[in-house]
Amino acid sequence: MATADDLKFQEFDDAANLLAANPDATTISIDEPVEIPKNQHSHLQEPGREEDDELLGTDDSDKTELLAGQKKSAPFWTFEYYQTFFDVDTYQVLDRIKGSVFPVPGKNFVRLYIRSNPDLYGPFWICATLVFTIAVSGNLSNFFIHLGKPTYHYVPEFRKVSIAATTIYAYAWLVPLALWGFLMWRNSKVMNIVSYSFLEIVCVYGYSLFIYIPTAILWIIPQKVVRWVLMVFSLCLSGSVLVMTFWPAVRDDNRRIAVATVATILLLHALLAVGCLAYFFDAPELDIPAPIIPAHNGTTVITKSH
Amino acid sequence: MRDLKAVGKKFVHVMYPKKSSALLRDWDLWGPLVLCVSLALMLQGGSADSKDDGGPQFAEVFVIIWFGAVVITLNSKLLGGTISFFQSLCVLGYCVMPLTVAMLVCRLVLLAGAGTVSFIIRLIVVGAMFGWSTLASTAFLADSQPPNRKALVVYPIFLFYFVISWMILTFTPQ
């Protein structure tokens, strides 16, 4: 028999307060179907657009778009603002490095690994490691190449460290800046589905340089063929990461501009690799001026050694 | 006199790196300064054909050590470490001591000769001291880091001492 109280109208608190009062109560939630923004483009889709879904990372791009707005709320003069750029765990950094060394064909590095959480740890320390690796490997390789020659005296060549640092940090920060400015300018003229923030571009460039670290160590081997094979191999790997990242951002544009942009990205990347190899590593087979041997019949014979 | 004793006690702590809070609590930068200056002085006098090819200049060693220590400290704080700025500088500076000892040993070995044997001795000594420095500083700094980012904090310290070891190992006299 219901009491008079049970029949009276009761005000129910909202779910949060009720749940706080009774944490173990079972809950049922009914969600409204979420409007997925990219489906609004569906009636404009060409067959080639399916790969954009893969490249955009369909699963939680909505969530990340929402979360992205909530992340960097501290003003830029506080320390907490910069801490948001270092909000990565060890396994995340290792995952991103793995993604840059083994690029999955068709998968976009930014959408797959960065996911609106660009970090500055990776780019900064990968560049620092690369600077010292190139300087040390170059020094070691020159030492082994010239070892045994009577006129050779080992020098540490410390000045090259600052040159390496300037080059690599300039590449890793100025090229993304230029690329970001260019993409923003094109975005104002042509509506692009995909656009990247400056930090995401810095992130991609920084992680794509990782493959050069083992390459630089292997460049100690004083064989021209080996060095060029290594160079082409690492260029392909890191170049493919960059191409798969930036092709969706320019494909909507004028065909010529899109191809020119991607070609410039690859050209600058190749220039960096070739420049480092040429400047820091001496050529393996040098023709040293050989001693002049006076032959018995008075003529001198100059021998050339390989 | 009291400060001198405190500095001496910290040197002993670095030699036997047990986790103790004395090094962290009362930080001072005298020890790191003395170590840095003596290391930079000992790295002078290397041979070079031209000024561009030689070893690091005094100012370069100084800048590398201090700037490197500041960057590592900033890195660990940005990753969420709870250690204070000067405490971290203090620890990193004091842990350069094994490498300064290695530099001293290297210069003595180089007085005896510069052949392959001396190079192997120097390599072993510098390698051992490099390991000691890295382990000592990690022992002091590891606890103040968030647990799933320890490797991210330790790696730059490894790189820092590796660069200093490289400068010591590649020192060639006139």
Tab-separated table of C-alpha atoms in Angstrom:
chain	number	residue	atom	x	y	z
A	1	MET	CA	0.000	0.000	0.000
A	2	ALA	CA	1.687	3.228	-1.118
A	3	THR	CA	2.073	5.923	1.473
A	4	ALA	CA	0.945	9.439	0.861
A	5	ASP	CA	4.559	10.518	0.429
A	6	ASP	CA	5.159	8.132	-2.459
A	7	LEU	CA	2.284	9.581	-4.430
A	8	LYS	CA	3.472	13.174	-4.030
A	9	PHE	CA	5.248	14.823	-6.931
A	10	GLN	CA	9.008	14.454	-6.521
A	11	GLU	CA	11.669	16.593	-7.974
A	12	PHE	CA	14.507	14.490	-9.320
A	13	ASP	CA	17.969	15.933	-9.215
A	14	ASP	CA	20.051	15.689	-12.323
A	15	ALA	CA	22.056	12.582	-12.914
A	16	ALA	CA	25.325	13.917	-11.613
A	17	ASN	CA	24.044	14.767	-8.150
A	18	LEU	CA	22.147	11.511	-7.849
A	19	LEU	CA	25.182	9.548	-8.877
A	20	ALA	CA	27.352	11.438	-6.420
A	21	ALA	CA	24.982	10.562	-3.633
A	22	ASN	CA	24.734	6.917	-4.622
A	23	PRO	CA	27.799	5.936	-6.639
A	24	ASP	CA	26.885	2.307	-7.060
A	25	ALA	CA	23.521	2.865	-8.686
A	26	THR	CA	23.163	1.502	-12.219
A	27	THR	CA	22.841	4.111	-14.907
A	28	ILE	CA	21.382	4.065	-18.378
A	29	SER	CA	22.390	6.803	-20.785
A	30	ILE	CA	20.581	7.700	-23.956
A	31	ASP	CA	22.706	9.698	-26.381
A	32	GLU	CA	21.514	11.760	-29.264
A	33	PRO	CA	23.080	10.727	-32.542
A	34	VAL	CA	26.107	12.948	-33.068
A	35	GLU	CA	26.273	14.868	-36.323
A	36	ILE	CA	29.568	13.946	-37.963
A	37	PRO	CA	30.798	17.023	-39.825
A	38	LYS	CA	32.587	15.300	-42.665
A	39	ASN	CA	29.422	13.534	-43.751
A	40	GLN	CA	28.125	16.896	-44.833
A	41	HIS	CA	30.548	16.590	-47.709
A	42	SER	CA	29.171	13.217	-48.720
A	43	HIS	CA	27.089	14.462	-51.588
A	44	LEU	CA	30.188	16.143	-53.038
A	45	GLN	CA	32.437	13.100	-52.624
A	46	GLU	CA	34.371	11.686	-55.506
A	47	PRO	CA	35.591	8.099	-55.395
A	48	GLY	CA	39.054	9.242	-54.493
A	49	ARG	CA	37.839	10.692	-51.219
A	50	GLU	CA	37.683	7.400	-49.366
A	51	GLU	CA	41.357	7.578	-48.682
A	52	ASP	CA	40.808	10.911	-46.996
A	53	ASP	CA	38.750	9.161	-44.351
A	54	GLU	CA	41.630	6.854	-43.628
A	55	LEU	CA	44.058	9.680	-43.707
A	56	LEU	CA	41.862	11.789	-41.439
A	57	GLY	CA	41.474	9.005	-38.870
A	58	THR	CA	37.740	8.538	-38.673
A	59	ASP	CA	37.492	7.039	-35.241
A	60	ASP	CA	37.942	9.834	-32.774
A	61	SER	CA	38.575	12.922	-34.813
A	62	ASP	CA	35.373	14.459	-33.399
A	63	LYS	CA	36.522	13.960	-29.872
A	64	THR	CA	39.937	15.333	-30.602
A	65	GLU	CA	38.464	18.390	-32.292
A	66	LEU	CA	36.440	19.059	-29.172
A	67	LEU	CA	39.297	18.359	-26.838
A	68	ALA	CA	41.684	20.471	-28.844
A	69	GLY	CA	39.768	23.562	-27.879
A	70	GLN	CA	40.019	22.752	-24.209
A	71	LYS	CA	43.709	22.006	-24.058
A	72	LYS	CA	45.703	25.174	-24.271
A	73	SER	CA	43.764	27.425	-21.975
A	74	ALA	CA	46.623	28.941	-19.991
A	75	PRO	CA	47.910	32.342	-21.153
A	76	PHE	CA	51.152	32.203	-23.056
A	77	TRP	CA	53.280	33.927	-20.429
A	78	THR	CA	52.702	31.225	-17.816
A	79	PHE	CA	54.776	28.096	-17.399
A	80	GLU	CA	51.681	25.874	-17.642
A	81	TYR	CA	51.133	26.955	-21.232
A	82	TYR	CA	54.440	25.455	-22.263
A	83	GLN	CA	53.842	22.354	-20.189
A	84	THR	CA	50.963	21.479	-22.496
A	85	PHE	CA	53.508	20.955	-25.256
A	86	PHE	CA	55.322	18.324	-23.198
A	87	ASP	CA	52.258	16.329	-22.268
A	88	VAL	CA	53.546	13.022	-23.596
A	89	ASP	CA	54.502	9.758	-21.964
A	90	THR	CA	57.456	7.574	-22.873
A	91	TYR	CA	55.367	5.081	-24.827
A	92	GLN	CA	53.770	7.882	-26.876
A	93	VAL	CA	57.139	9.265	-27.918
A	94	LEU	CA	58.326	5.774	-28.828
A	95	ASP	CA	55.132	5.168	-30.815
A	96	ARG	CA	55.618	8.379	-32.760
A	97	ILE	CA	59.222	7.504	-33.519
A	98	LYS	CA	58.107	4.066	-34.691
A	99	GLY	CA	55.474	5.675	-36.904
A	100	SER	CA	58.061	7.882	-38.538
A	101	VAL	CA	60.455	5.011	-39.252
A	102	PHE	CA	57.847	2.528	-40.512
A	103	PRO	CA	55.351	4.646	-42.445
A	104	VAL	CA	52.144	2.766	-43.100
A	105	PRO	CA	51.083	3.402	-46.689
A	106	GLY	CA	47.925	5.454	-46.710
A	107	LYS	CA	48.033	6.464	-43.058
A	108	ASN	CA	48.620	10.059	-42.128
A	109	PHE	CA	51.277	10.480	-39.420
A	110	VAL	CA	49.601	13.503	-37.886
A	111	ARG	CA	46.134	12.009	-37.630
A	112	LEU	CA	47.334	8.607	-36.544
A	113	TYR	CA	49.951	9.506	-33.960
A	114	ILE	CA	49.760	13.167	-33.087
A	115	ARG	CA	45.960	13.395	-32.741
A	116	SER	CA	45.836	17.001	-31.606
A	117	ASN	CA	48.521	16.475	-28.998
A	118	PRO	CA	51.628	17.839	-30.693
A	119	ASP	CA	54.664	17.783	-28.476
A	120	LEU	CA	57.896	19.700	-28.584
A	121	TYR	CA	59.915	17.061	-26.751
A	122	GLY	CA	60.389	14.848	-29.817
A	123	PRO	CA	61.422	17.519	-32.314
A	124	PHE	CA	63.795	19.252	-29.904
A	125	TRP	CA	65.674	16.209	-28.624
A	126	ILE	CA	65.710	14.391	-31.948
A	127	CYS	CA	67.345	17.471	-33.488
A	128	ALA	CA	69.835	17.693	-30.603
A	129	THR	CA	70.730	14.014	-30.959
A	130	LEU	CA	71.054	14.381	-34.721
A	131	VAL	CA	73.403	17.357	-34.349
A	132	PHE	CA	75.783	15.475	-32.087
A	133	THR	CA	75.463	12.226	-34.012
A	134	ILE	CA	76.418	13.898	-37.280
A	135	ALA	CA	79.317	15.782	-35.704
A	136	VAL	CA	80.675	12.722	-33.867
A	137	SER	CA	80.152	10.321	-36.781
A	138	GLY	CA	81.753	12.748	-39.214
A	139	ASN	CA	84.747	13.115	-36.943
A	140	LEU	CA	85.067	9.340	-36.465
A	141	SER	CA	84.684	8.606	-40.169
A	142	ASN	CA	87.336	11.156	-41.098
A	143	PHE	CA	89.621	9.617	-38.484
A	144	PHE	CA	89.249	6.116	-39.945
A	145	ILE	CA	89.616	7.300	-43.527
A	146	HIS	CA	92.833	9.169	-42.865
A	147	LEU	CA	94.232	6.665	-40.383
A	148	GLY	CA	97.684	5.467	-41.216
A	149	LYS	CA	98.577	8.333	-43.474
A	150	PRO	CA	101.822	9.899	-42.315
A	151	THR	CA	100.741	13.506	-42.704
A	152	TYR	CA	97.482	13.126	-40.831
A	153	HIS	CA	97.082	14.538	-37.349
A	154	TYR	CA	93.778	14.004	-35.597
A	155	VAL	CA	91.748	17.078	-34.722
A	156	PRO	CA	88.405	17.078	-32.908
A	157	GLU	CA	86.844	19.634	-35.340
A	158	PHE	CA	84.645	21.047	-32.640
A	159	ARG	CA	83.579	24.037	-34.722
A	160	LYS	CA	81.478	21.726	-36.847
A	161	VAL	CA	79.123	21.087	-33.927
A	162	SER	CA	77.865	24.663	-33.996
A	163	ILE	CA	77.497	24.556	-37.763
A	164	ALA	CA	75.539	21.318	-37.538
A	165	ALA	CA	73.339	22.748	-34.795
A	166	THR	CA	72.534	25.888	-36.767
A	167	THR	CA	71.708	23.949	-39.917
A	168	ILE	CA	69.520	21.304	-38.359
A	169	TYR	CA	67.595	23.554	-36.015
A	170	ALA	CA	67.056	26.095	-38.788
A	171	TYR	CA	65.710	23.341	-41.026
A	172	ALA	CA	63.472	21.876	-38.342
A	173	TRP	CA	61.905	25.220	-37.392
A	174	LEU	CA	62.091	27.605	-40.348
A	175	VAL	CA	60.905	25.197	-43.045
A	176	PRO	CA	57.770	24.285	-41.031
A	177	LEU	CA	57.172	27.994	-40.458
A	178	ALA	CA	57.378	28.708	-44.174
A	179	LEU	CA	55.228	25.705	-45.009
A	180	TRP	CA	52.620	26.650	-42.432
A	181	GLY	CA	52.471	30.205	-43.755
A	182	PHE	CA	52.116	28.908	-47.291
A	183	LEU	CA	49.337	26.479	-46.346
A	184	MET	CA	47.474	29.195	-44.445
A	185	TRP	CA	47.695	31.464	-47.479
A	186	ARG	CA	46.387	28.763	-49.808
A	187	ASN	CA	43.670	27.941	-47.288
A	188	SER	CA	42.338	31.442	-47.572
A	189	LYS	CA	41.976	30.960	-51.328
A	190	VAL	CA	40.879	27.347	-51.587
A	191	MET	CA	38.750	25.560	-48.995
A	192	ASN	CA	40.792	22.626	-47.750
A	193	ILE	CA	39.451	19.750	-45.707
A	194	VAL	CA	42.704	19.263	-43.940
A	195	SER	CA	44.720	21.963	-42.282
A	196	TYR	CA	47.491	21.618	-39.756
A	197	SER	CA	48.549	23.823	-36.893
A	198	PHE	CA	52.118	25.107	-36.798
A	199	LEU	CA	53.065	22.770	-33.953
A	200	GLU	CA	51.765	19.729	-35.791
A	201	ILE	CA	53.945	20.594	-38.776
A	202	VAL	CA	56.979	21.086	-36.506
A	203	CYS	CA	56.170	17.729	-34.922
A	204	VAL	CA	56.043	15.894	-38.260
A	205	TYR	CA	59.297	17.425	-39.415
A	206	GLY	CA	61.016	16.693	-36.111
A	207	TYR	CA	59.990	13.054	-35.988
A	208	SER	CA	60.734	12.553	-39.683
A	209	LEU	CA	64.374	13.489	-38.976
A	210	PHE	CA	64.748	10.531	-36.625
A	211	ILE	CA	65.707	8.095	-39.408
A	212	TYR	CA	68.821	10.171	-40.093
A	213	ILE	CA	70.285	9.300	-36.686
A	214	PRO	CA	71.056	5.626	-37.452
A	215	THR	CA	71.875	6.661	-41.021
A	216	ALA	CA	74.509	9.097	-39.764
A	217	ILE	CA	76.027	6.396	-37.570
A	218	LEU	CA	76.167	3.998	-40.522
A	219	TRP	CA	77.746	6.687	-42.686
A	220	ILE	CA	80.970	6.018	-40.787
A	221	ILE	CA	81.452	3.109	-43.207
A	222	PRO	CA	83.897	4.572	-45.747
A	223	GLN	CA	82.276	3.242	-48.920
A	224	LYS	CA	80.626	5.626	-51.366
A	225	VAL	CA	78.076	3.100	-52.589
A	226	VAL	CA	77.012	2.150	-49.077
A	227	ARG	CA	76.589	5.797	-48.109
A	228	TRP	CA	74.453	6.642	-51.113
A	229	VAL	CA	72.283	3.555	-50.685
A	230	LEU	CA	71.704	4.508	-47.049
A	231	MET	CA	70.913	8.065	-48.044
A	232	VAL	CA	68.347	7.047	-50.644
A	233	PHE	CA	66.763	4.565	-48.258
A	234	SER	CA	66.362	7.035	-45.394
A	235	LEU	CA	65.219	9.737	-47.799
A	236	CYS	CA	62.474	7.437	-49.055
A	237	LEU	CA	61.276	6.607	-45.563
A	238	SER	CA	61.182	10.115	-44.134
A	239	GLY	CA	60.086	11.609	-47.438
A	240	SER	CA	57.104	9.271	-47.567
A	241	VAL	CA	56.058	10.349	-44.071
A	242	LEU	CA	56.115	13.967	-45.187
A	243	VAL	CA	54.342	13.315	-48.482
A	244	MET	CA	51.560	11.295	-46.877
A	245	THR	CA	51.079	14.048	-44.342
A	246	PHE	CA	50.986	16.996	-46.693
A	247	TRP	CA	49.376	15.604	-49.810
A	248	PRO	CA	45.840	15.707	-48.326
A	249	ALA	CA	46.418	19.312	-47.342
A	250	VAL	CA	47.196	20.495	-50.872
A	251	ARG	CA	45.313	18.076	-53.099
A	252	ASP	CA	42.269	20.333	-53.317
A	253	ASP	CA	44.350	23.097	-54.726
A	254	ASN	CA	45.434	23.775	-58.273
A	255	ARG	CA	47.170	20.619	-59.484
A	256	ARG	CA	50.392	22.343	-60.381
A	257	ILE	CA	50.689	24.127	-57.042
A	258	ALA	CA	49.992	20.910	-55.144
A	259	VAL	CA	52.665	18.985	-57.016
A	260	ALA	CA	55.115	21.893	-56.720
A	261	THR	CA	54.587	22.103	-52.962
A	262	VAL	CA	55.202	18.418	-52.372
A	263	ALA	CA	58.195	18.490	-54.705
A	264	THR	CA	59.699	21.426	-52.799
A	265	ILE	CA	59.229	19.629	-49.479
A	266	LEU	CA	61.063	16.586	-50.814
A	267	LEU	CA	63.772	18.676	-52.454
A	268	LEU	CA	64.585	20.548	-49.238
A	269	HIS	CA	64.672	17.275	-47.341
A	270	ALA	CA	67.069	15.758	-49.860
A	271	LEU	CA	69.198	18.892	-49.817
A	272	LEU	CA	69.622	18.600	-46.070
A	273	ALA	CA	70.750	14.986	-46.300
A	274	VAL	CA	73.131	15.537	-49.212
A	275	GLY	CA	74.546	18.674	-47.636
A	276	CYS	CA	75.253	16.937	-44.347
A	277	LEU	CA	76.915	14.009	-46.077
A	278	ALA	CA	79.077	16.270	-48.226
A	279	TYR	CA	80.157	18.672	-45.494
A	280	PHE	CA	80.685	16.494	-42.451
A	281	PHE	CA	81.964	13.312	-44.057
A	282	ASP	CA	85.075	13.358	-46.204
A	283	ALA	CA	84.989	11.400	-49.432
A	284	PRO	CA	86.204	7.840	-48.832
A	285	GLU	CA	88.756	7.372	-51.621
A	286	LEU	CA	91.097	10.288	-51.782
A	287	ASP	CA	93.929	10.618	-54.228
A	288	ILE	CA	96.712	11.823	-52.020
A	289	PRO	CA	99.701	13.414	-53.701
A	290	ALA	CA	102.134	10.522	-53.739
A	291	PRO	CA	105.868	10.875	-53.098
A	292	ILE	CA	107.994	11.305	-56.203
A	293	ILE	CA	110.306	8.337	-56.604
A	294	PRO	CA	113.473	9.075	-58.558
A	295	ALA	CA	113.997	6.128	-60.919
A	296	HIS	CA	117.490	4.837	-61.732
A	297	ASN	CA	117.665	6.230	-65.242
A	298	GLY	CA	117.088	9.794	-64.048
A	299	THR	CA	113.426	10.136	-64.882
A	300	THR	CA	111.018	10.579	-62.042
A	301	VAL	CA	108.015	8.340	-61.644
A	302	ILE	CA	104.945	9.599	-59.891
A	303	THR	CA	102.749	6.886	-58.460
A	304	LYS	CA	99.078	7.409	-57.832
A	305	SER	CA	97.475	5.454	-55.050
A	306	HIS	CA	93.758	4.664	-54.663
B	1	MET	CA	84.298	27.227	6.430
B	2	ARG	CA	80.768	25.884	6.809
B	3	ASP	CA	80.145	26.340	3.106
B	4	LEU	CA	83.371	24.576	2.274
B	5	LYS	CA	82.331	21.632	4.415
B	6	ALA	CA	78.940	21.508	2.697
B	7	VAL	CA	80.609	21.466	-0.713
B	8	GLY	CA	82.971	18.721	0.415
B	9	LYS	CA	80.094	16.654	1.744
B	10	LYS	CA	78.349	16.879	-1.625
B	11	PHE	CA	81.468	15.673	-3.420
B	12	VAL	CA	81.458	12.630	-1.172
B	13	HIS	CA	77.771	12.074	-1.919
B	14	VAL	CA	78.485	12.007	-5.628
B	15	MET	CA	81.256	9.475	-5.103
B	16	TYR	CA	78.884	7.124	-3.305
B	17	PRO	CA	75.533	7.894	-4.946
B	18	LYS	CA	72.939	6.729	-2.493
B	19	LYS	CA	69.595	8.333	-2.545
B	20	SER	CA	69.971	11.086	-0.012
B	21	SER	CA	68.132	14.321	0.288
B	22	ALA	CA	71.130	16.307	1.521
B	23	LEU	CA	72.307	16.970	-2.008
B	24	LEU	CA	68.870	18.100	-3.030
B	25	ARG	CA	67.888	20.156	-0.034
B	26	ASP	CA	70.843	22.485	0.435
B	27	TRP	CA	71.803	23.232	-3.083
B	28	ASP	CA	74.786	25.357	-3.932
B	29	LEU	CA	76.509	26.142	-7.183
B	30	TRP	CA	80.092	26.503	-5.915
B	31	GLY	CA	80.983	22.895	-6.609
B	32	PRO	CA	79.645	22.925	-10.177
B	33	LEU	CA	81.466	26.183	-10.844
B	34	VAL	CA	84.802	24.832	-9.638
B	35	LEU	CA	84.327	21.607	-11.612
B	36	CYS	CA	83.285	23.415	-14.772
B	37	VAL	CA	86.215	25.856	-14.649
B	38	SER	CA	88.770	23.132	-13.988
B	39	LEU	CA	87.359	20.937	-16.766
B	40	ALA	CA	87.375	23.837	-19.221
B	41	LEU	CA	90.959	24.738	-18.234
B	42	MET	CA	92.150	21.163	-18.656
B	43	LEU	CA	90.570	21.000	-22.114
B	44	GLN	CA	92.750	23.876	-23.277
B	45	GLY	CA	96.036	23.414	-24.997
B	46	GLY	CA	94.833	20.941	-27.564
B	47	SER	CA	96.509	20.844	-30.925
B	48	ALA	CA	95.003	22.355	-34.021
B	49	ASP	CA	96.196	23.207	-37.479
B	50	SER	CA	93.868	26.136	-37.630
B	51	LYS	CA	91.658	27.642	-35.020
B	52	ASP	CA	88.614	26.143	-36.662
B	53	ASP	CA	89.594	22.528	-36.316
B	54	GLY	CA	90.653	22.276	-32.744
B	55	GLY	CA	88.935	21.272	-29.600
B	56	PRO	CA	86.420	23.400	-27.770
B	57	GLN	CA	87.479	26.793	-26.504
B	58	PHE	CA	87.131	27.687	-22.840
B	59	ALA	CA	83.925	29.624	-23.429
B	60	GLU	CA	82.465	26.785	-25.484
B	61	VAL	CA	82.959	24.258	-22.695
B	62	PHE	CA	81.468	26.658	-20.186
B	63	VAL	CA	78.441	27.373	-22.361
B	64	ILE	CA	77.866	23.713	-23.173
B	65	ILE	CA	77.895	22.686	-19.526
B	66	TRP	CA	75.756	25.492	-18.175
B	67	PHE	CA	73.390	25.816	-21.107
B	68	GLY	CA	73.059	22.046	-21.308
B	69	ALA	CA	72.255	21.801	-17.599
B	70	VAL	CA	69.647	24.583	-17.882
B	71	VAL	CA	67.985	22.937	-20.874
B	72	ILE	CA	67.834	19.571	-19.122
B	73	THR	CA	66.365	21.175	-16.024
B	74	LEU	CA	63.734	23.002	-18.085
B	75	ASN	CA	62.976	19.767	-19.893
B	76	SER	CA	62.399	17.871	-16.679
B	77	LYS	CA	60.228	20.641	-15.250
B	78	LEU	CA	58.164	20.874	-18.430
B	79	LEU	CA	57.565	17.146	-18.309
B	80	GLY	CA	56.082	17.563	-14.860
B	81	GLY	CA	59.033	17.089	-12.530
B	82	THR	CA	58.742	18.325	-8.975
B	83	ILE	CA	62.352	19.273	-8.413
B	84	SER	CA	63.261	22.931	-8.191
B	85	PHE	CA	65.339	24.670	-10.852
B	86	PHE	CA	68.501	25.237	-8.809
B	87	GLN	CA	68.388	21.853	-7.139
B	88	SER	CA	68.492	20.195	-10.515
B	89	LEU	CA	71.337	22.448	-11.694
B	90	CYS	CA	73.200	21.598	-8.499
B	91	VAL	CA	72.860	17.837	-9.022
B	92	LEU	CA	73.820	17.962	-12.691
B	93	GLY	CA	76.814	20.145	-11.917
B	94	TYR	CA	78.131	18.004	-9.090
B	95	CYS	CA	77.772	14.846	-11.163
B	96	VAL	CA	80.305	16.255	-13.634
B	97	MET	CA	82.916	15.378	-10.995
B	98	PRO	CA	83.691	11.819	-12.213
B	99	LEU	CA	84.279	13.229	-15.694
B	100	THR	CA	86.638	15.889	-14.331
B	101	VAL	CA	88.576	13.104	-12.612
B	102	ALA	CA	88.619	11.250	-15.953
B	103	MET	CA	90.024	14.346	-17.652
B	104	LEU	CA	92.788	14.540	-15.067
B	105	VAL	CA	93.640	10.881	-15.599
B	106	CYS	CA	93.610	11.373	-19.377
B	107	ARG	CA	96.053	14.249	-19.206
B	108	LEU	CA	98.378	12.216	-17.009
B	109	VAL	CA	98.176	9.236	-19.362
B	110	LEU	CA	98.847	11.502	-22.339
B	111	LEU	CA	102.009	12.746	-20.635
B	112	ALA	CA	103.305	9.205	-20.884
B	113	GLY	CA	102.530	8.803	-24.564
B	114	ALA	CA	99.778	9.045	-27.173
B	115	GLY	CA	99.737	5.616	-28.772
B	116	THR	CA	97.092	2.954	-29.046
B	117	VAL	CA	97.596	1.639	-25.527
B	118	SER	CA	97.110	5.063	-24.026
B	119	PHE	CA	93.980	5.483	-26.127
B	120	ILE	CA	92.507	2.235	-24.846
B	121	ILE	CA	93.239	3.207	-21.259
B	122	ARG	CA	91.623	6.589	-21.809
B	123	LEU	CA	88.630	5.002	-23.477
B	124	ILE	CA	88.047	2.661	-20.561
B	125	VAL	CA	88.490	5.388	-17.957
B	126	VAL	CA	86.239	7.888	-19.730
B	127	GLY	CA	83.622	5.224	-20.409
B	128	ALA	CA	83.531	4.154	-16.772
B	129	MET	CA	83.305	7.723	-15.493
B	130	PHE	CA	80.581	8.520	-18.009
B	131	GLY	CA	78.544	5.608	-16.694
B	132	TRP	CA	79.189	6.719	-13.117
B	133	SER	CA	78.058	10.307	-13.824
B	134	THR	CA	74.893	9.228	-15.559
B	135	LEU	CA	73.976	6.722	-12.857
B	136	ALA	CA	74.719	9.172	-10.058
B	137	SER	CA	72.588	11.953	-11.507
B	138	THR	CA	69.793	9.546	-12.382
B	139	ALA	CA	69.818	8.202	-8.832
B	140	PHE	CA	69.318	11.695	-7.480
B	141	LEU	CA	66.851	12.990	-10.012
B	142	ALA	CA	64.715	9.981	-10.866
B	143	ASP	CA	62.341	10.158	-7.951
B	144	SER	CA	61.129	13.642	-8.675
B	145	GLN	CA	59.816	12.645	-12.105
B	146	PRO	CA	56.379	11.315	-13.002
B	147	PRO	CA	56.692	7.526	-13.309
B	148	ASN	CA	55.716	7.061	-16.950
B	149	ARG	CA	58.135	9.717	-18.205
B	150	LYS	CA	61.338	8.675	-16.471
B	151	ALA	CA	63.019	7.578	-19.706
B	152	LEU	CA	62.132	10.908	-21.322
B	153	VAL	CA	63.971	12.717	-18.527
B	154	VAL	CA	66.969	10.377	-18.300
B	155	TYR	CA	67.793	10.411	-22.013
B	156	PRO	CA	68.859	14.102	-22.208
B	157	ILE	CA	71.069	13.580	-19.146
B	158	PHE	CA	72.693	10.656	-20.967
B	159	LEU	CA	73.224	12.839	-24.056
B	160	PHE	CA	74.709	15.647	-21.942
B	161	TYR	CA	77.339	13.492	-20.270
B	162	PHE	CA	78.029	11.724	-23.557
B	163	VAL	CA	78.925	15.029	-25.209
B	164	ILE	CA	81.224	15.974	-22.308
B	165	SER	CA	82.848	12.528	-22.448
B	166	TRP	CA	83.376	12.926	-26.173
B	167	MET	CA	85.138	16.252	-25.624
B	168	ILE	CA	87.379	14.618	-23.011
B	169	LEU	CA	88.172	11.553	-25.099
B	170	THR	CA	89.035	13.482	-28.261
B	171	PHE	CA	91.444	15.799	-26.508
B	172	THR	CA	94.799	15.564	-28.226
B	173	PRO	CA	97.803	17.403	-26.886
B	174	GLN	CA	100.291	19.448	-28.902
